PDB file of C-alpha atoms and ligand atoms in Angstrom:
ATOM      1  CA  UNK F   5     -36.458  13.369 -11.451  1.00 65.00           C
ATOM      2  CA  UNK F   6     -36.164  16.758 -13.088  1.00 68.00           C
ATOM      3  CA  UNK F   7     -33.385  17.797 -10.741  1.00 80.00           C
ATOM      4  CA  UNK F   8     -31.503  14.523 -11.409  1.00 81.00           C
ATOM      5  CA  UNK F   9     -31.716  15.176 -15.141  1.00 81.00           C
ATOM      6  CA  UNK F  10     -30.731  18.791 -14.638  1.00 84.00           C
ATOM      7  CA  UNK F  11     -27.687  17.722 -12.574  1.00 82.00           C
ATOM      8  CA  UNK F  12     -26.629  15.198 -15.223  1.00 81.00           C
ATOM      9  CA  UNK F  13     -26.954  17.825 -17.948  1.00 80.00           C
ATOM     10  CA  UNK F  14     -25.023  20.336 -15.843  1.00 78.00           C
ATOM     11  CA  UNK F  15     -22.275  17.745 -15.248  1.00 75.00           C
ATOM     12  CA  UNK F  16     -21.908  16.938 -18.941  1.00 74.00           C
ATOM     13  CA  UNK F  17     -21.849  20.629 -19.843  1.00 74.00           C
ATOM     14  CA  UNK F  18     -19.162  21.154 -17.193  1.00 69.00           C
ATOM     15  CA  UNK F  19     -17.150  18.174 -18.492  1.00 69.00           C
ATOM     16  CA  UNK F  20     -17.478  19.576 -22.018  1.00 67.00           C
ATOM     17  CA  UNK F  21     -16.209  23.023 -21.028  1.00 72.00           C
ATOM     18  CA  UNK F  22     -13.714  21.752 -18.434  1.00 71.00           C
ATOM     19  CA  UNK F  23     -12.862  18.151 -19.405  1.00 72.00           C
ATOM     20  CA  UNK F  24     -11.561  16.173 -16.393  1.00 80.00           C
ATOM     21  CA  UNK F  25      -7.776  16.085 -16.511  1.00 86.00           C
ATOM     22  CA  UNK F  26      -5.382  13.368 -15.431  1.00 89.00           C
ATOM     23  CA  UNK F  27      -3.948  14.373 -12.056  1.00 89.00           C
ATOM     24  CA  UNK F  28      -0.487  13.295 -13.159  1.00 91.00           C
ATOM     25  CA  UNK F  29       0.017  14.383 -16.788  1.00 92.00           C
ATOM     26  CA  UNK F  30      -2.984  16.723 -17.123  1.00 89.00           C
ATOM     27  CA  UNK F  31      -4.171  15.089 -20.340  1.00 87.00           C
ATOM     28  CA  UNK F  32      -7.980  14.988 -20.660  1.00 82.00           C
ATOM     29  CA  UNK F  33      -9.305  11.672 -19.350  1.00 75.00           C
ATOM     30  CA  UNK F  34     -12.303   9.976 -20.905  1.00 64.00           C
ATOM     31  CA  UNK F  35     -13.733   8.507 -17.727  1.00 69.00           C
ATOM     32  CA  UNK F  36     -14.706  11.270 -15.300  1.00 61.00           C
ATOM     33  CA  UNK F  37     -14.081   9.390 -12.048  1.00 66.00           C
ATOM     34  CA  UNK F  38     -10.655   8.103 -13.084  1.00 73.00           C
ATOM     35  CA  UNK F  39      -8.101  10.497 -11.695  1.00 81.00           C
ATOM     36  CA  UNK F  40      -5.173   8.990 -13.586  1.00 88.00           C
ATOM     37  CA  UNK F  41      -5.272   8.391 -17.349  1.00 89.00           C
ATOM     38  CA  UNK F  42      -4.644   5.015 -18.978  1.00 89.00           C
ATOM     39  CA  UNK F  43      -1.364   6.178 -20.458  1.00 91.00           C
ATOM     40  CA  UNK F  44       0.033   7.114 -17.042  1.00 92.00           C
ATOM     41  CA  UNK F  45      -1.366   3.954 -15.516  1.00 90.00           C
ATOM     42  CA  UNK F  46       0.337   1.750 -18.104  1.00 91.00           C
ATOM     43  CA  UNK F  47       3.667   3.616 -17.771  1.00 94.00           C
ATOM     44  CA  UNK F  48       4.440   2.049 -14.366  1.00 95.00           C
ATOM     45  CA  UNK F  49       7.284  -0.450 -14.555  1.00 95.00           C
ATOM     46  CA  UNK F  50       6.056  -3.927 -13.583  1.00 95.00           C
ATOM     47  CA  UNK F  51       8.152  -6.008 -11.180  1.00 95.00           C
ATOM     48  CA  UNK F  52       9.441  -9.288 -12.522  1.00 91.00           C
ATOM     49  CA  UNK F  53      10.807 -12.085 -10.357  1.00 88.00           C
ATOM     50  CA  UNK F  54      14.291 -11.760 -11.869  1.00 92.00           C
ATOM     51  CA  UNK F  55      14.421  -8.029 -11.095  1.00 94.00           C
ATOM     52  CA  UNK F  56      17.410  -7.386  -8.761  1.00 95.00           C
ATOM     53  CA  UNK F  57      15.179  -5.387  -6.387  1.00 95.00           C
ATOM     54  CA  UNK F  58      12.787  -8.369  -6.121  1.00 96.00           C
ATOM     55  CA  UNK F  59      15.573 -10.914  -5.682  1.00 96.00           C
ATOM     56  CA  UNK F  60      17.260  -8.843  -2.993  1.00 96.00           C
ATOM     57  CA  UNK F  61      14.080  -8.498  -0.954  1.00 96.00           C
ATOM     58  CA  UNK F  62      13.228 -12.178  -1.346  1.00 96.00           C
ATOM     59  CA  UNK F  63      16.678 -13.104  -0.033  1.00 96.00           C
ATOM     60  CA  UNK F  64      16.440 -10.635   2.831  1.00 95.00           C
ATOM     61  CA  UNK F  65      13.016 -11.926   3.912  1.00 96.00           C
ATOM     62  CA  UNK F  66      14.290 -15.486   3.455  1.00 95.00           C
ATOM     63  CA  UNK F  67      17.284 -14.947   5.755  1.00 95.00           C
ATOM     64  CA  UNK F  68      15.143 -13.322   8.439  1.00 94.00           C
ATOM     65  CA  UNK F  69      12.317 -15.845   8.276  1.00 95.00           C
ATOM     66  CA  UNK F  70       9.448 -13.747   9.691  1.00 96.00           C
ATOM     67  CA  UNK F  71       7.910 -12.987   6.270  1.00 98.00           C
ATOM     68  CA  UNK F  72       7.110 -16.066   4.162  1.00 97.00           C
ATOM     69  CA  UNK F  73       6.397 -14.403   0.822  1.00 96.00           C
ATOM     70  CA  UNK F  74       5.492 -11.136  -0.846  1.00 97.00           C
ATOM     71  CA  UNK F  75       3.997  -9.582  -3.898  1.00 96.00           C
ATOM     72  CA  UNK F  76       4.516  -6.163  -5.488  1.00 97.00           C
ATOM     73  CA  UNK F  77       3.113  -4.739  -8.701  1.00 97.00           C
ATOM     74  CA  UNK F  78       5.679  -2.151  -9.768  1.00 97.00           C
ATOM     75  CA  UNK F  79       9.203  -0.849  -9.375  1.00 96.00           C
ATOM     76  CA  UNK F  80       9.243   2.581  -7.743  1.00 95.00           C
ATOM     77  CA  UNK F  81      11.255   5.004  -9.857  1.00 91.00           C
ATOM     78  CA  UNK F  82      12.278   8.436  -8.584  1.00 89.00           C
ATOM     79  CA  UNK F  83      10.612  11.169 -10.659  1.00 89.00           C
ATOM     80  CA  UNK F  84       8.459   8.511 -12.344  1.00 92.00           C
ATOM     81  CA  UNK F  85       4.701   8.828 -12.746  1.00 95.00           C
ATOM     82  CA  UNK F  86       4.111   6.190 -10.068  1.00 96.00           C
ATOM     83  CA  UNK F  87       5.837   8.481  -7.577  1.00 96.00           C
ATOM     84  CA  UNK F  88       3.303  11.197  -8.470  1.00 95.00           C
ATOM     85  CA  UNK F  89       0.434   8.758  -8.055  1.00 95.00           C
ATOM     86  CA  UNK F  90       1.606   7.596  -4.636  1.00 95.00           C
ATOM     87  CA  UNK F  91       2.130  11.218  -3.646  1.00 94.00           C
ATOM     88  CA  UNK F  92      -1.506  11.966  -4.595  1.00 93.00           C
ATOM     89  CA  UNK F  93      -2.629   9.057  -2.441  1.00 94.00           C
ATOM     90  CA  UNK F  94      -0.502   9.918   0.595  1.00 93.00           C
ATOM     91  CA  UNK F  95      -0.375  13.676   0.685  1.00 92.00           C
ATOM     92  CA  UNK F  96      -3.236  15.008  -1.456  1.00 91.00           C
ATOM     93  CA  UNK F  97      -6.088  12.929  -0.088  1.00 91.00           C
ATOM     94  CA  UNK F  98      -6.989  11.179  -3.375  1.00 90.00           C
ATOM     95  CA  UNK F  99      -8.070   7.981  -1.621  1.00 93.00           C
ATOM     96  CA  UNK F 100      -9.758   6.467  -4.683  1.00 92.00           C
ATOM     97  CA  UNK F 101      -6.261   5.959  -6.126  1.00 93.00           C
ATOM     98  CA  UNK F 102      -5.537   3.677  -3.184  1.00 96.00           C
ATOM     99  CA  UNK F 103      -8.548   1.532  -3.960  1.00 96.00           C
ATOM    100  CA  UNK F 104      -7.564   1.323  -7.636  1.00 94.00           C
ATOM    101  CA  UNK F 105      -4.008   0.314  -6.778  1.00 96.00           C
ATOM    102  CA  UNK F 106      -5.386  -2.190  -4.275  1.00 98.00           C
ATOM    103  CA  UNK F 107      -7.461  -3.829  -6.996  1.00 97.00           C
ATOM    104  CA  UNK F 108      -4.260  -4.245  -9.043  1.00 96.00           C
ATOM    105  CA  UNK F 109      -2.603  -5.992  -6.096  1.00 98.00           C
ATOM    106  CA  UNK F 110      -5.715  -8.133  -5.592  1.00 98.00           C
ATOM    107  CA  UNK F 111      -5.773  -9.322  -9.191  1.00 97.00           C
ATOM    108  CA  UNK F 112      -2.165 -10.486  -8.889  1.00 96.00           C
ATOM    109  CA  UNK F 113      -2.906 -12.226  -5.581  1.00 97.00           C
ATOM    110  CA  UNK F 114      -5.570 -14.352  -7.210  1.00 97.00           C
ATOM    111  CA  UNK F 115      -2.913 -15.817  -9.514  1.00 95.00           C
ATOM    112  CA  UNK F 116      -0.257 -16.349  -6.844  1.00 95.00           C
ATOM    113  CA  UNK F 117      -0.260 -19.550  -4.754  1.00 94.00           C
ATOM    114  CA  UNK F 118       1.493 -17.700  -1.882  1.00 93.00           C
ATOM    115  CA  UNK F 119      -1.794 -15.935  -1.202  1.00 95.00           C
ATOM    116  CA  UNK F 120      -4.132 -18.931  -1.112  1.00 93.00           C
ATOM    117  CA  UNK F 121      -5.876 -19.432   2.222  1.00 93.00           C
ATOM    118  CA  UNK F 122      -5.059 -16.063   3.734  1.00 96.00           C
ATOM    119  CA  UNK F 123      -7.364 -14.985   6.550  1.00 97.00           C
ATOM    120  CA  UNK F 124      -6.859 -11.244   6.973  1.00 98.00           C
ATOM    121  CA  UNK F 125      -5.479  -8.103   5.359  1.00 98.00           C
ATOM    122  CA  UNK F 126      -3.599  -5.885   7.807  1.00 98.00           C
ATOM    123  CA  UNK F 127      -2.641  -2.353   6.751  1.00 98.00           C
ATOM    124  CA  UNK F 128       0.813  -1.320   7.968  1.00 96.00           C
ATOM    125  CA  UNK F 129      -0.014   1.384  10.526  1.00 93.00           C
ATOM    126  CA  UNK F 130       0.993   5.014  10.580  1.00 89.00           C
ATOM    127  CA  UNK F 131       1.822   6.499  13.933  1.00 83.00           C
ATOM    128  CA  UNK F 132      -1.363   7.870  15.561  1.00 81.00           C
ATOM    129  CA  UNK F 133      -0.019  11.428  15.347  1.00 83.00           C
ATOM    130  CA  UNK F 134       0.740  11.121  11.671  1.00 84.00           C
ATOM    131  CA  UNK F 135      -2.634   9.538  10.964  1.00 88.00           C
ATOM    132  CA  UNK F 136      -4.420  12.347  12.810  1.00 88.00           C
ATOM    133  CA  UNK F 137      -2.495  14.886  10.769  1.00 90.00           C
ATOM    134  CA  UNK F 138      -3.196  13.114   7.455  1.00 90.00           C
ATOM    135  CA  UNK F 139      -6.714  12.053   8.411  1.00 93.00           C
ATOM    136  CA  UNK F 140      -6.365   8.524   7.026  1.00 95.00           C
ATOM    137  CA  UNK F 141      -3.978   5.638   6.499  1.00 96.00           C
ATOM    138  CA  UNK F 142      -3.409   5.142   2.784  1.00 96.00           C
ATOM    139  CA  UNK F 143      -2.766   1.410   3.288  1.00 97.00           C
ATOM    140  CA  UNK F 144      -6.369   0.939   4.444  1.00 97.00           C
ATOM    141  CA  UNK F 145      -7.531   2.091   1.008  1.00 98.00           C
ATOM    142  CA  UNK F 146      -5.147  -0.376  -0.621  1.00 98.00           C
ATOM    143  CA  UNK F 147      -6.706  -3.097   1.563  1.00 98.00           C
ATOM    144  CA  UNK F 148     -10.201  -2.039   0.492  1.00 98.00           C
ATOM    145  CA  UNK F 149      -9.268  -2.485  -3.167  1.00 98.00           C
ATOM    146  CA  UNK F 150      -7.610  -5.850  -2.464  1.00 98.00           C
ATOM    147  CA  UNK F 151     -10.710  -6.914  -0.514  1.00 98.00           C
ATOM    148  CA  UNK F 152     -13.014  -6.024  -3.405  1.00 98.00           C
ATOM    149  CA  UNK F 153     -11.128  -8.425  -5.660  1.00 98.00           C
ATOM    150  CA  UNK F 154     -10.188 -11.233  -3.255  1.00 97.00           C
ATOM    151  CA  UNK F 155     -12.954 -11.016  -0.604  1.00 97.00           C
ATOM    152  CA  UNK F 156     -10.265 -11.244   2.115  1.00 98.00           C
ATOM    153  CA  UNK F 157     -11.458  -9.176   5.108  1.00 97.00           C
ATOM    154  CA  UNK F 158      -9.369  -6.319   6.530  1.00 97.00           C
ATOM    155  CA  UNK F 159      -8.607  -5.945  10.241  1.00 97.00           C
ATOM    156  CA  UNK F 160      -7.714  -2.397  11.259  1.00 94.00           C
ATOM    157  CA  UNK F 161      -5.722  -1.493  14.394  1.00 92.00           C
ATOM    158  CA  UNK F 162      -4.263  -4.968  14.938  1.00 96.00           C
ATOM    159  CA  UNK F 163      -0.731  -3.633  14.547  1.00 95.00           C
ATOM    160  CA  UNK F 164       0.030  -0.286  16.163  1.00 92.00           C
ATOM    161  CA  UNK F 165       3.058   1.913  16.267  1.00 88.00           C
ATOM    162  CA  UNK F 166       4.086   2.046  19.880  1.00 82.00           C
ATOM    163  CA  UNK F 167       6.526   4.859  19.374  1.00 72.00           C
ATOM    164  CA  UNK F 168       7.179   7.557  16.831  1.00 67.00           C
ATOM    165  CA  UNK F 169       9.890   6.622  14.343  1.00 67.00           C
ATOM    166  CA  UNK F 170      11.801   9.130  12.297  1.00 64.00           C
ATOM    167  CA  UNK F 171      11.487   9.128   8.523  1.00 71.00           C
ATOM    168  CA  UNK F 172      13.557   6.290   7.099  1.00 70.00           C
ATOM    169  CA  UNK F 173      14.373   7.755   3.705  1.00 70.00           C
ATOM    170  CA  UNK F 174      17.889   8.868   4.662  1.00 74.00           C
ATOM    171  CA  UNK F 175      18.782   5.787   6.698  1.00 75.00           C
ATOM    172  CA  UNK F 176      20.945   2.796   5.812  1.00 80.00           C
ATOM    173  CA  UNK F 177      19.626  -0.750   6.097  1.00 75.00           C
ATOM    174  CA  UNK F 178      21.138  -1.276   9.557  1.00 79.00           C
ATOM    175  CA  UNK F 179      19.862   2.092  10.737  1.00 79.00           C
ATOM    176  CA  UNK F 180      16.378   1.268   9.464  1.00 76.00           C
ATOM    177  CA  UNK F 181      16.364  -2.023  11.336  1.00 77.00           C
ATOM    178  CA  UNK F 182      17.405  -0.263  14.508  1.00 76.00           C
ATOM    179  CA  UNK F 183      14.893   2.541  13.912  1.00 77.00           C
ATOM    180  CA  UNK F 184      11.871   0.198  13.785  1.00 77.00           C
ATOM    181  CA  UNK F 185      13.002  -2.336  16.393  1.00 77.00           C
ATOM    182  CA  UNK F 186      10.273  -2.537  19.014  1.00 78.00           C
ATOM    183  CA  UNK F 187       8.296   0.181  17.232  1.00 85.00           C
ATOM    184  CA  UNK F 188       5.179  -1.988  16.799  1.00 92.00           C
ATOM    185  CA  UNK F 189       2.797  -3.752  19.138  1.00 93.00           C
ATOM    186  CA  UNK F 190      -0.227  -5.995  18.655  1.00 95.00           C
ATOM    187  CA  UNK F 191      -3.520  -4.894  20.148  1.00 94.00           C
ATOM    188  CA  UNK F 192      -4.342  -7.477  22.856  1.00 93.00           C
ATOM    189  CA  UNK F 193      -8.033  -7.701  21.930  1.00 94.00           C
ATOM    190  CA  UNK F 194      -7.137  -9.175  18.521  1.00 95.00           C
ATOM    191  CA  UNK F 195      -4.825 -11.887  19.832  1.00 93.00           C
ATOM    192  CA  UNK F 196      -7.546 -14.618  20.031  1.00 93.00           C
ATOM    193  CA  UNK F 197      -8.541 -14.052  16.385  1.00 93.00           C
ATOM    194  CA  UNK F 198      -4.909 -14.166  15.199  1.00 96.00           C
ATOM    195  CA  UNK F 199      -3.979 -17.529  16.714  1.00 95.00           C
ATOM    196  CA  UNK F 200      -2.854 -19.931  13.962  1.00 97.00           C
ATOM    197  CA  UNK F 201      -3.908 -17.559  11.170  1.00 97.00           C
ATOM    198  CA  UNK F 202      -2.248 -16.383   7.972  1.00 98.00           C
ATOM    199  CA  UNK F 203      -2.194 -12.616   7.439  1.00 98.00           C
ATOM    200  CA  UNK F 204      -1.052 -10.194   4.730  1.00 98.00           C
ATOM    201  CA  UNK F 205       0.707  -6.977   5.707  1.00 98.00           C
ATOM    202  CA  UNK F 206      -0.097  -4.278   3.152  1.00 98.00           C
ATOM    203  CA  UNK F 207       2.020  -1.185   2.511  1.00 97.00           C
ATOM    204  CA  UNK F 208       2.341   1.325  -0.317  1.00 97.00           C
ATOM    205  CA  UNK F 209       6.076   0.994  -0.991  1.00 96.00           C
ATOM    206  CA  UNK F 210       8.508  -1.584   0.395  1.00 96.00           C
ATOM    207  CA  UNK F 211      12.144  -0.468   0.446  1.00 93.00           C
ATOM    208  CA  UNK F 212      14.372  -2.561   2.714  1.00 92.00           C
ATOM    209  CA  UNK F 213      11.475  -4.521   4.204  1.00 94.00           C
ATOM    210  CA  UNK F 214      12.525  -3.594   7.749  1.00 93.00           C
ATOM    211  CA  UNK F 215       9.112  -2.132   8.676  1.00 93.00           C
ATOM    212  CA  UNK F 216       7.280  -5.208   7.371  1.00 96.00           C
ATOM    213  CA  UNK F 217       9.754  -7.479   9.165  1.00 96.00           C
ATOM    214  CA  UNK F 218       9.339  -5.639  12.473  1.00 94.00           C
ATOM    215  CA  UNK F 219       5.513  -5.960  12.209  1.00 96.00           C
ATOM    216  CA  UNK F 220       5.748  -9.619  11.187  1.00 97.00           C
ATOM    217  CA  UNK F 221       7.888 -10.485  14.204  1.00 95.00           C
ATOM    218  CA  UNK F 222       5.317  -9.030  16.595  1.00 95.00           C
ATOM    219  CA  UNK F 223       2.485 -10.844  14.801  1.00 97.00           C
ATOM    220  CA  UNK F 224       4.295 -14.150  15.119  1.00 97.00           C
ATOM    221  CA  UNK F 225       4.908 -13.585  18.806  1.00 95.00           C
ATOM    222  CA  UNK F 226       1.157 -12.934  19.082  1.00 95.00           C
ATOM    223  CA  UNK F 227       0.433 -16.381  17.609  1.00 96.00           C
ATOM    224  CA  UNK F 228       0.056 -15.737  13.873  1.00 97.00           C
ATOM    225  CA  UNK F 229       1.074 -18.827  11.918  1.00 97.00           C
ATOM    226  CA  UNK F 230       2.233 -17.193   8.696  1.00 98.00           C
ATOM    227  CA  UNK F 231       2.870 -13.619   7.541  1.00 98.00           C
ATOM    228  CA  UNK F 232       3.047 -12.587   3.898  1.00 98.00           C
ATOM    229  CA  UNK F 233       3.323  -9.069   2.483  1.00 98.00           C
ATOM    230  CA  UNK F 234       1.993  -7.067  -0.439  1.00 98.00           C
ATOM    231  CA  UNK F 235       2.746  -3.598  -1.731  1.00 98.00           C
ATOM    232  CA  UNK F 236       2.090  -1.396  -4.700  1.00 98.00           C
ATOM    233  CA  UNK F 237       5.788  -1.008  -5.384  1.00 98.00           C
ATOM    234  CA  UNK F 238       9.309  -2.014  -4.470  1.00 97.00           C
ATOM    235  CA  UNK F 239      11.880   0.770  -4.178  1.00 94.00           C
ATOM    236  CA  UNK F 240      15.529   0.036  -4.982  1.00 89.00           C
TER     237      UNK F 240
HETATM  238 ZN1   ZN Z   1      -1.941  10.870 -17.310  1.00 60.26          ZN
END
């Protein structure tokens, strides 16, 4: 008991001398385990359904037909604070940010009829090499946060990258489609549990939707009834 008290005292002395700082703007944060302050958190630009970036993706998914609906919380802005936050999640190992962002997605799902009756959350996979290098897949932490709010279970390793794809950031829409064609496969052991199900593909940022579409096509071939998608942000 004494050591617990001593640790708590030591922690509050430390927080007094070195107050925890927001990882993005470096302002002191009140809550010690929150890595991003409320001001940064509320600076992200919410997506609205008349946003051109939302409309464009809806039309693209609609024309293709593999993805039946999607949900995103924010618009990704270059040099914006959300970019810093996603960078912390992907490249600095701050996994708790993924869970927090996932809870945001989950809260929106509860209010969206597209997401009623969904069976599983599926994180969009990284290539095995990239995951080994990074040590984790950030989308799994998003799924954990979504699961906390919605109680939808996550299935890991259902979708795999069957080949390494180059970074898509410099590619056009057609090049992206070509780049991810045949890049995903469904693990055979999951096929019985996917038959006739509805699943959500979860990714951090959706840009053209070509990765999500390529995964959705494979899932449908494997017997999935309906594929919907969710992401933290949409990038123009
Ligand atoms: Zn901040």
